[in-house]
PDB file of C-alpha atoms in Angstrom:
ATOM      1  CA  UNK A  24      23.404 -15.144 -34.036  1.00  0.00           C
ATOM      2  CA  UNK A  25      20.280 -14.745 -31.882  1.00  0.00           C
ATOM      3  CA  UNK A  26      17.285 -13.107 -33.563  1.00  0.00           C
ATOM      4  CA  UNK A  27      13.981 -12.370 -31.809  1.00  0.00           C
ATOM      5  CA  UNK A  28      10.897 -11.658 -33.928  1.00  0.00           C
ATOM      6  CA  UNK A  29       7.305 -10.707 -33.126  1.00  0.00           C
ATOM      7  CA  UNK A  30       4.488 -11.129 -35.656  1.00  0.00           C
ATOM      8  CA  UNK A  31       0.992 -10.126 -34.610  1.00  0.00           C
ATOM      9  CA  UNK A  32      -1.389 -11.751 -37.104  1.00  0.00           C
ATOM     10  CA  UNK A  33      -1.645 -14.148 -40.046  1.00  0.00           C
ATOM     11  CA  UNK A  34      -0.129 -11.729 -42.573  1.00  0.00           C
ATOM     12  CA  UNK A  35       2.756 -10.933 -40.221  1.00  0.00           C
ATOM     13  CA  UNK A  36       3.323 -14.651 -39.694  1.00  0.00           C
ATOM     14  CA  UNK A  37       3.766 -15.127 -43.460  1.00  0.00           C
ATOM     15  CA  UNK A  38       6.094 -12.130 -43.688  1.00  0.00           C
ATOM     16  CA  UNK A  39       8.081 -13.433 -40.739  1.00  0.00           C
ATOM     17  CA  UNK A  40       8.439 -16.899 -42.244  1.00  0.00           C
ATOM     18  CA  UNK A  41       9.824 -15.443 -45.477  1.00  0.00           C
ATOM     19  CA  UNK A  42      12.209 -13.206 -43.554  1.00  0.00           C
ATOM     20  CA  UNK A  43      13.475 -16.095 -41.418  1.00  0.00           C
ATOM     21  CA  UNK A  44      14.073 -18.238 -44.506  1.00  0.00           C
ATOM     22  CA  UNK A  45      16.140 -15.491 -46.151  1.00  0.00           C
ATOM     23  CA  UNK A  46      18.089 -14.673 -42.985  1.00  0.00           C
ATOM     24  CA  UNK A  47      18.837 -18.353 -42.478  1.00  0.00           C
ATOM     25  CA  UNK A  48      20.457 -18.431 -45.937  1.00  0.00           C
ATOM     26  CA  UNK A  49      22.916 -15.807 -44.733  1.00  0.00           C
ATOM     27  CA  UNK A  50      23.337 -17.137 -41.178  1.00  0.00           C
ATOM     28  CA  UNK A  51      22.618 -20.906 -41.304  1.00  0.00           C
ATOM     29  CA  UNK A  52      23.304 -21.363 -37.579  1.00  0.00           C
ATOM     30  CA  UNK A  53      21.141 -18.460 -36.386  1.00  0.00           C
ATOM     31  CA  UNK A  54      18.567 -19.134 -33.668  1.00  0.00           C
ATOM     32  CA  UNK A  55      15.120 -17.554 -34.157  1.00  0.00           C
ATOM     33  CA  UNK A  56      12.597 -17.101 -31.325  1.00  0.00           C
ATOM     34  CA  UNK A  57       9.626 -14.923 -30.444  1.00  0.00           C
ATOM     35  CA  UNK A  58       5.947 -14.633 -31.331  1.00  0.00           C
ATOM     36  CA  UNK A  59       4.661 -16.235 -34.530  1.00  0.00           C
ATOM     37  CA  UNK A  60       2.254 -18.679 -36.111  1.00  0.00           C
ATOM     38  CA  UNK A  61       2.307 -21.884 -38.109  1.00  0.00           C
ATOM     39  CA  UNK A  62       4.318 -20.409 -41.002  1.00  0.00           C
ATOM     40  CA  UNK A  63       7.113 -19.145 -38.741  1.00  0.00           C
ATOM     41  CA  UNK A  64       7.194 -22.423 -36.841  1.00  0.00           C
ATOM     42  CA  UNK A  65       7.504 -24.259 -40.164  1.00  0.00           C
ATOM     43  CA  UNK A  66      10.498 -21.979 -40.854  1.00  0.00           C
ATOM     44  CA  UNK A  67      12.074 -23.276 -37.606  1.00  0.00           C
ATOM     45  CA  UNK A  68      11.217 -20.357 -35.326  1.00  0.00           C
ATOM     46  CA  UNK A  69      10.759 -21.209 -31.654  1.00  0.00           C
ATOM     47  CA  UNK A  70       7.566 -19.399 -30.620  1.00  0.00           C
ATOM     48  CA  UNK A  71       7.111 -18.316 -27.022  1.00  0.00           C
ATOM     49  CA  UNK A  72       3.543 -17.207 -27.833  1.00  0.00           C
ATOM     50  CA  UNK A  73       1.251 -17.668 -30.827  1.00  0.00           C
ATOM     51  CA  UNK A  74       0.695 -14.709 -33.164  1.00  0.00           C
ATOM     52  CA  UNK A  75      -3.084 -15.053 -32.752  1.00  0.00           C
ATOM     53  CA  UNK A  76      -2.725 -13.697 -29.212  1.00  0.00           C
ATOM     54  CA  UNK A  77      -1.896 -10.249 -30.660  1.00  0.00           C
ATOM     55  CA  UNK A  78      -4.516 -10.289 -33.448  1.00  0.00           C
ATOM     56  CA  UNK A  79      -6.900  -7.702 -32.002  1.00  0.00           C
ATOM     57  CA  UNK A  80      -8.083  -4.459 -33.575  1.00  0.00           C
ATOM     58  CA  UNK A  81     -10.379  -1.573 -32.723  1.00  0.00           C
ATOM     59  CA  UNK A  82     -10.517   0.283 -29.407  1.00  0.00           C
ATOM     60  CA  UNK A  83     -13.215  -1.872 -27.789  1.00  0.00           C
ATOM     61  CA  UNK A  84     -11.461  -5.133 -28.646  1.00  0.00           C
ATOM     62  CA  UNK A  85      -8.096  -3.844 -27.427  1.00  0.00           C
ATOM     63  CA  UNK A  86      -9.623  -2.663 -24.139  1.00  0.00           C
ATOM     64  CA  UNK A  87     -11.311  -6.034 -23.620  1.00  0.00           C
ATOM     65  CA  UNK A  88      -8.014  -7.858 -24.058  1.00  0.00           C
ATOM     66  CA  UNK A  89      -5.784  -5.214 -22.434  1.00  0.00           C
ATOM     67  CA  UNK A  90      -4.966  -7.075 -19.171  1.00  0.00           C
ATOM     68  CA  UNK A  91      -3.921 -10.188 -21.125  1.00  0.00           C
ATOM     69  CA  UNK A  92      -1.884  -8.125 -23.624  1.00  0.00           C
ATOM     70  CA  UNK A  93      -0.067  -6.253 -20.853  1.00  0.00           C
ATOM     71  CA  UNK A  94       0.775  -9.541 -19.124  1.00  0.00           C
ATOM     72  CA  UNK A  95       2.042 -11.003 -22.408  1.00  0.00           C
ATOM     73  CA  UNK A  96       4.166  -7.901 -23.065  1.00  0.00           C
ATOM     74  CA  UNK A  97       5.689  -8.062 -19.588  1.00  0.00           C
ATOM     75  CA  UNK A  98       6.573 -11.729 -20.003  1.00  0.00           C
ATOM     76  CA  UNK A  99       7.995 -11.079 -23.489  1.00  0.00           C
ATOM     77  CA  UNK A 100      10.206  -8.292 -22.161  1.00  0.00           C
ATOM     78  CA  UNK A 101      11.543 -10.518 -19.403  1.00  0.00           C
ATOM     79  CA  UNK A 102      12.259 -13.344 -21.833  1.00  0.00           C
ATOM     80  CA  UNK A 103      14.150 -10.920 -24.077  1.00  0.00           C
ATOM     81  CA  UNK A 104      16.195  -9.711 -21.091  1.00  0.00           C
ATOM     82  CA  UNK A 105      17.028 -13.304 -20.187  1.00  0.00           C
ATOM     83  CA  UNK A 106      17.744 -14.494 -23.751  1.00  0.00           C
ATOM     84  CA  UNK A 107      19.785 -11.449 -24.847  1.00  0.00           C
ATOM     85  CA  UNK A 108      19.194 -11.523 -28.634  1.00  0.00           C
ATOM     86  CA  UNK A 109      21.501  -9.741 -31.061  1.00  0.00           C
ATOM     87  CA  UNK A 110      18.577  -8.064 -32.807  1.00  0.00           C
ATOM     88  CA  UNK A 111      14.842  -7.654 -32.238  1.00  0.00           C
ATOM     89  CA  UNK A 112      12.581  -7.491 -35.313  1.00  0.00           C
ATOM     90  CA  UNK A 113       9.011  -6.274 -34.906  1.00  0.00           C
ATOM     91  CA  UNK A 114       6.942  -7.421 -37.886  1.00  0.00           C
ATOM     92  CA  UNK A 115       4.123  -4.968 -38.616  1.00  0.00           C
ATOM     93  CA  UNK A 116       1.660  -4.790 -35.620  1.00  0.00           C
ATOM     94  CA  UNK A 117       2.970  -1.281 -34.810  1.00  0.00           C
ATOM     95  CA  UNK A 118       0.703  -0.694 -31.797  1.00  0.00           C
ATOM     96  CA  UNK A 119       2.456  -3.544 -29.980  1.00  0.00           C
ATOM     97  CA  UNK A 120       5.864  -3.797 -31.609  1.00  0.00           C
ATOM     98  CA  UNK A 121       6.917  -0.150 -31.647  1.00  0.00           C
ATOM     99  CA  UNK A 122       6.355   0.014 -27.896  1.00  0.00           C
ATOM    100  CA  UNK A 123       8.513  -3.068 -27.309  1.00  0.00           C
ATOM    101  CA  UNK A 124      11.183  -1.686 -29.643  1.00  0.00           C
ATOM    102  CA  UNK A 125      11.273   1.654 -27.839  1.00  0.00           C
ATOM    103  CA  UNK A 126      11.502  -0.076 -24.443  1.00  0.00           C
ATOM    104  CA  UNK A 127      14.475  -2.112 -25.662  1.00  0.00           C
ATOM    105  CA  UNK A 128      16.186   0.871 -27.253  1.00  0.00           C
ATOM    106  CA  UNK A 129      15.842   3.049 -24.149  1.00  0.00           C
ATOM    107  CA  UNK A 130      17.463   0.373 -21.961  1.00  0.00           C
ATOM    108  CA  UNK A 131      20.226  -0.720 -24.300  1.00  0.00           C
ATOM    109  CA  UNK A 132      23.065   1.104 -22.581  1.00  0.00           C
ATOM    110  CA  UNK A 133      22.863  -0.734 -19.264  1.00  0.00           C
ATOM    111  CA  UNK A 134      21.522  -4.163 -20.217  1.00  0.00           C
ATOM    112  CA  UNK A 135      23.248  -5.044 -23.486  1.00  0.00           C
ATOM    113  CA  UNK A 136      19.871  -5.154 -25.196  1.00  0.00           C
ATOM    114  CA  UNK A 137      19.562  -5.702 -28.961  1.00  0.00           C
ATOM    115  CA  UNK A 138      19.387  -3.387 -31.919  1.00  0.00           C
ATOM    116  CA  UNK A 139      15.784  -2.882 -33.030  1.00  0.00           C
ATOM    117  CA  UNK A 140      14.303  -3.304 -36.501  1.00  0.00           C
ATOM    118  CA  UNK A 141      10.740  -2.677 -37.650  1.00  0.00           C
ATOM    119  CA  UNK A 142       9.692  -4.688 -40.705  1.00  0.00           C
ATOM    120  CA  UNK A 143       6.819  -3.148 -42.754  1.00  0.00           C
ATOM    121  CA  UNK A 144       6.457   0.596 -42.489  1.00  0.00           C
ATOM    122  CA  UNK A 145       3.168   2.065 -41.295  1.00  0.00           C
ATOM    123  CA  UNK A 146       1.527   4.098 -44.079  1.00  0.00           C
ATOM    124  CA  UNK A 147       3.480   7.300 -43.428  1.00  0.00           C
ATOM    125  CA  UNK A 148       3.297   8.049 -47.165  1.00  0.00           C
ATOM    126  CA  UNK A 149      -0.503   8.234 -46.961  1.00  0.00           C
ATOM    127  CA  UNK A 150      -1.102  10.264 -43.802  1.00  0.00           C
ATOM    128  CA  UNK A 151       0.719  11.744 -40.785  1.00  0.00           C
ATOM    129  CA  UNK A 152       4.229  11.708 -42.218  1.00  0.00           C
ATOM    130  CA  UNK A 153       5.583  13.054 -38.915  1.00  0.00           C
ATOM    131  CA  UNK A 154       5.036   9.567 -37.486  1.00  0.00           C
ATOM    132  CA  UNK A 155       8.275   8.604 -39.235  1.00  0.00           C
ATOM    133  CA  UNK A 156      10.228  10.620 -36.671  1.00  0.00           C
ATOM    134  CA  UNK A 157       8.496   8.849 -33.764  1.00  0.00           C
ATOM    135  CA  UNK A 158       9.069   5.443 -35.355  1.00  0.00           C
ATOM    136  CA  UNK A 159      12.775   6.311 -35.394  1.00  0.00           C
ATOM    137  CA  UNK A 160      12.668   6.601 -31.591  1.00  0.00           C
ATOM    138  CA  UNK A 161      11.745   2.906 -31.500  1.00  0.00           C
ATOM    139  CA  UNK A 162      13.495   1.325 -34.490  1.00  0.00           C
ATOM    140  CA  UNK A 163      17.180   1.593 -35.341  1.00  0.00           C
ATOM    141  CA  UNK A 164      16.207   0.557 -38.867  1.00  0.00           C
ATOM    142  CA  UNK A 165      12.922   0.281 -40.774  1.00  0.00           C
ATOM    143  CA  UNK A 166      12.573  -2.350 -43.517  1.00  0.00           C
ATOM    144  CA  UNK A 167      10.181  -1.031 -46.173  1.00  0.00           C
ATOM    145  CA  UNK A 168       8.100  -2.942 -48.720  1.00  0.00           C
ATOM    146  CA  UNK A 169       7.781   0.003 -51.131  1.00  0.00           C
ATOM    147  CA  UNK A 170      10.557   2.058 -52.759  1.00  0.00           C
ATOM    148  CA  UNK A 171       8.956   5.458 -52.055  1.00  0.00           C
ATOM    149  CA  UNK A 172       9.076   4.908 -48.270  1.00  0.00           C
ATOM    150  CA  UNK A 173      12.816   5.243 -47.373  1.00  0.00           C
ATOM    151  CA  UNK A 174      13.092   8.861 -48.657  1.00  0.00           C
ATOM    152  CA  UNK A 175      10.257   9.849 -46.291  1.00  0.00           C
ATOM    153  CA  UNK A 176      12.161   8.423 -43.333  1.00  0.00           C
ATOM    154  CA  UNK A 177      15.402  10.007 -44.496  1.00  0.00           C
ATOM    155  CA  UNK A 178      13.722  13.425 -44.286  1.00  0.00           C
ATOM    156  CA  UNK A 179      13.273  12.703 -40.569  1.00  0.00           C
ATOM    157  CA  UNK A 180      16.741  11.264 -39.976  1.00  0.00           C
ATOM    158  CA  UNK A 181      15.614   7.624 -39.734  1.00  0.00           C
ATOM    159  CA  UNK A 182      17.549   4.718 -41.275  1.00  0.00           C
ATOM    160  CA  UNK A 183      15.107   2.950 -43.624  1.00  0.00           C
ATOM    161  CA  UNK A 184      15.826   0.420 -46.392  1.00  0.00           C
ATOM    162  CA  UNK A 185      13.689  -0.825 -49.279  1.00  0.00           C
ATOM    163  CA  UNK A 186      13.777  -4.636 -49.141  1.00  0.00           C
ATOM    164  CA  UNK A 187      11.100  -5.432 -51.713  1.00  0.00           C
ATOM    165  CA  UNK A 188       7.632  -6.922 -51.375  1.00  0.00           C
ATOM    166  CA  UNK A 189       7.456 -10.697 -50.762  1.00  0.00           C
ATOM    167  CA  UNK A 190       4.596 -11.025 -53.244  1.00  0.00           C
ATOM    168  CA  UNK A 191       7.101 -10.123 -55.956  1.00  0.00           C
ATOM    169  CA  UNK A 192       8.599 -13.598 -55.434  1.00  0.00           C
ATOM    170  CA  UNK A 193       5.204 -15.271 -55.738  1.00  0.00           C
ATOM    171  CA  UNK A 194       3.608 -13.395 -58.635  1.00  0.00           C
ATOM    172  CA  UNK A 195       4.879 -13.033 -62.216  1.00  0.00           C
ATOM    173  CA  UNK A 196       5.161  -9.540 -63.670  1.00  0.00           C
ATOM    174  CA  UNK A 197       2.900 -10.652 -66.542  1.00  0.00           C
ATOM    175  CA  UNK A 198       0.273 -12.977 -65.012  1.00  0.00           C
ATOM    176  CA  UNK A 199      -1.546 -15.476 -67.245  1.00  0.00           C
ATOM    177  CA  UNK A 200      -5.130 -14.504 -66.427  1.00  0.00           C
ATOM    178  CA  UNK A 201      -6.678 -17.098 -68.730  1.00  0.00           C
ATOM    179  CA  UNK A 202      -4.663 -19.937 -67.188  1.00  0.00           C
ATOM    180  CA  UNK A 203      -5.480 -18.754 -63.654  1.00  0.00           C
ATOM    181  CA  UNK A 204      -9.212 -18.671 -64.407  1.00  0.00           C
ATOM    182  CA  UNK A 205      -9.028 -22.105 -65.969  1.00  0.00           C
ATOM    183  CA  UNK A 206      -7.233 -23.504 -62.921  1.00  0.00           C
ATOM    184  CA  UNK A 207      -9.869 -21.955 -60.620  1.00  0.00           C
ATOM    185  CA  UNK A 208     -12.713 -23.134 -62.920  1.00  0.00           C
ATOM    186  CA  UNK A 209     -13.949 -19.570 -63.447  1.00  0.00           C
ATOM    187  CA  UNK A 210     -15.875 -18.403 -66.495  1.00  0.00           C
ATOM    188  CA  UNK A 211     -13.270 -16.610 -68.676  1.00  0.00           C
ATOM    189  CA  UNK A 212     -15.859 -14.163 -70.021  1.00  0.00           C
ATOM    190  CA  UNK A 213     -17.545 -12.907 -66.841  1.00  0.00           C
ATOM    191  CA  UNK A 214     -16.312  -9.957 -64.729  1.00  0.00           C
ATOM    192  CA  UNK A 215     -14.722 -11.140 -61.480  1.00  0.00           C
ATOM    193  CA  UNK A 216     -14.795  -9.317 -58.124  1.00  0.00           C
ATOM    194  CA  UNK A 217     -12.618 -10.453 -55.208  1.00  0.00           C
ATOM    195  CA  UNK A 218     -14.071  -9.784 -51.733  1.00  0.00           C
ATOM    196  CA  UNK A 219     -11.235  -9.494 -49.191  1.00  0.00           C
ATOM    197  CA  UNK A 220     -12.434  -8.116 -45.837  1.00  0.00           C
ATOM    198  CA  UNK A 221      -9.245  -8.923 -43.882  1.00  0.00           C
ATOM    199  CA  UNK A 222      -7.149 -11.549 -42.133  1.00  0.00           C
ATOM    200  CA  UNK A 223      -8.119 -11.047 -38.468  1.00  0.00           C
ATOM    201  CA  UNK A 224     -11.277 -12.522 -36.943  1.00  0.00           C
ATOM    202  CA  UNK A 225     -12.385  -9.193 -35.480  1.00  0.00           C
ATOM    203  CA  UNK A 226     -11.726  -7.482 -38.810  1.00  0.00           C
ATOM    204  CA  UNK A 227     -13.891 -10.003 -40.673  1.00  0.00           C
ATOM    205  CA  UNK A 228     -16.683  -9.844 -38.077  1.00  0.00           C
ATOM    206  CA  UNK A 229     -16.872  -6.055 -38.376  1.00  0.00           C
ATOM    207  CA  UNK A 230     -16.298  -5.612 -42.099  1.00  0.00           C
ATOM    208  CA  UNK A 231     -17.757  -8.686 -43.829  1.00  0.00           C
ATOM    209  CA  UNK A 232     -21.319  -7.372 -43.751  1.00  0.00           C
ATOM    210  CA  UNK A 233     -20.363  -4.102 -45.442  1.00  0.00           C
ATOM    211  CA  UNK A 234     -18.206  -5.905 -47.993  1.00  0.00           C
ATOM    212  CA  UNK A 235     -21.014  -8.323 -48.866  1.00  0.00           C
ATOM    213  CA  UNK A 236     -23.526  -5.472 -49.098  1.00  0.00           C
ATOM    214  CA  UNK A 237     -21.190  -3.659 -51.508  1.00  0.00           C
ATOM    215  CA  UNK A 238     -20.789  -6.876 -53.523  1.00  0.00           C
ATOM    216  CA  UNK A 239     -24.576  -7.207 -53.733  1.00  0.00           C
ATOM    217  CA  UNK A 240     -24.822  -3.662 -55.142  1.00  0.00           C
ATOM    218  CA  UNK A 241     -22.144  -4.462 -57.733  1.00  0.00           C
ATOM    219  CA  UNK A 242     -24.015  -7.654 -58.670  1.00  0.00           C
ATOM    220  CA  UNK A 243     -27.240  -5.691 -59.111  1.00  0.00           C
ATOM    221  CA  UNK A 244     -25.497  -3.223 -61.432  1.00  0.00           C
ATOM    222  CA  UNK A 245     -23.453  -5.908 -63.266  1.00  0.00           C
ATOM    223  CA  UNK A 246     -25.462  -9.148 -63.212  1.00  0.00           C
TER     224      UNK A 246
END
């Protein structure tokens, strides 16, 4: 079994590592290759490129890196043609992965190219539901983190399956807040605000200031 995967940032790398570990339980001799980070490499994925190379966001950043991204995409496509995987799994990063998936799907008849899977649905439940139909032109199957997502795809004739959220394996249904605060040496009586501006460098550079300004306003209202 040959499985190609592409993760485009730190969160996708973690999702990919968990997916590889579970797939390896079912197919112990499977070979995993593609684009990933430290977590996927630790899960025994051979990475042709590092996931950080795709971790760009915003129009200006994408335009600045566009020549490099197009070159990377061309080389990835050629490697996939040469390696002939059984399945291609795009992990999140829809701007990059859905295009690769569609390219593979359109050429499958003549080149023996793989079935395509997209892992982590874009937020079709929140806005622009019609995107589900377009995603179906790229992915033979969509793996969804939330149970309300597959029925949306089914309305547009797309095969989508709820596979659960990986955090469900890491977090108890009834967390022990007192024990967690004790472990983190946090005052059990004070209100606690988590500030989480993102996982990508560009995301943090653009959003951290606004997040910290909002935190300062909260602190002023709740000393």
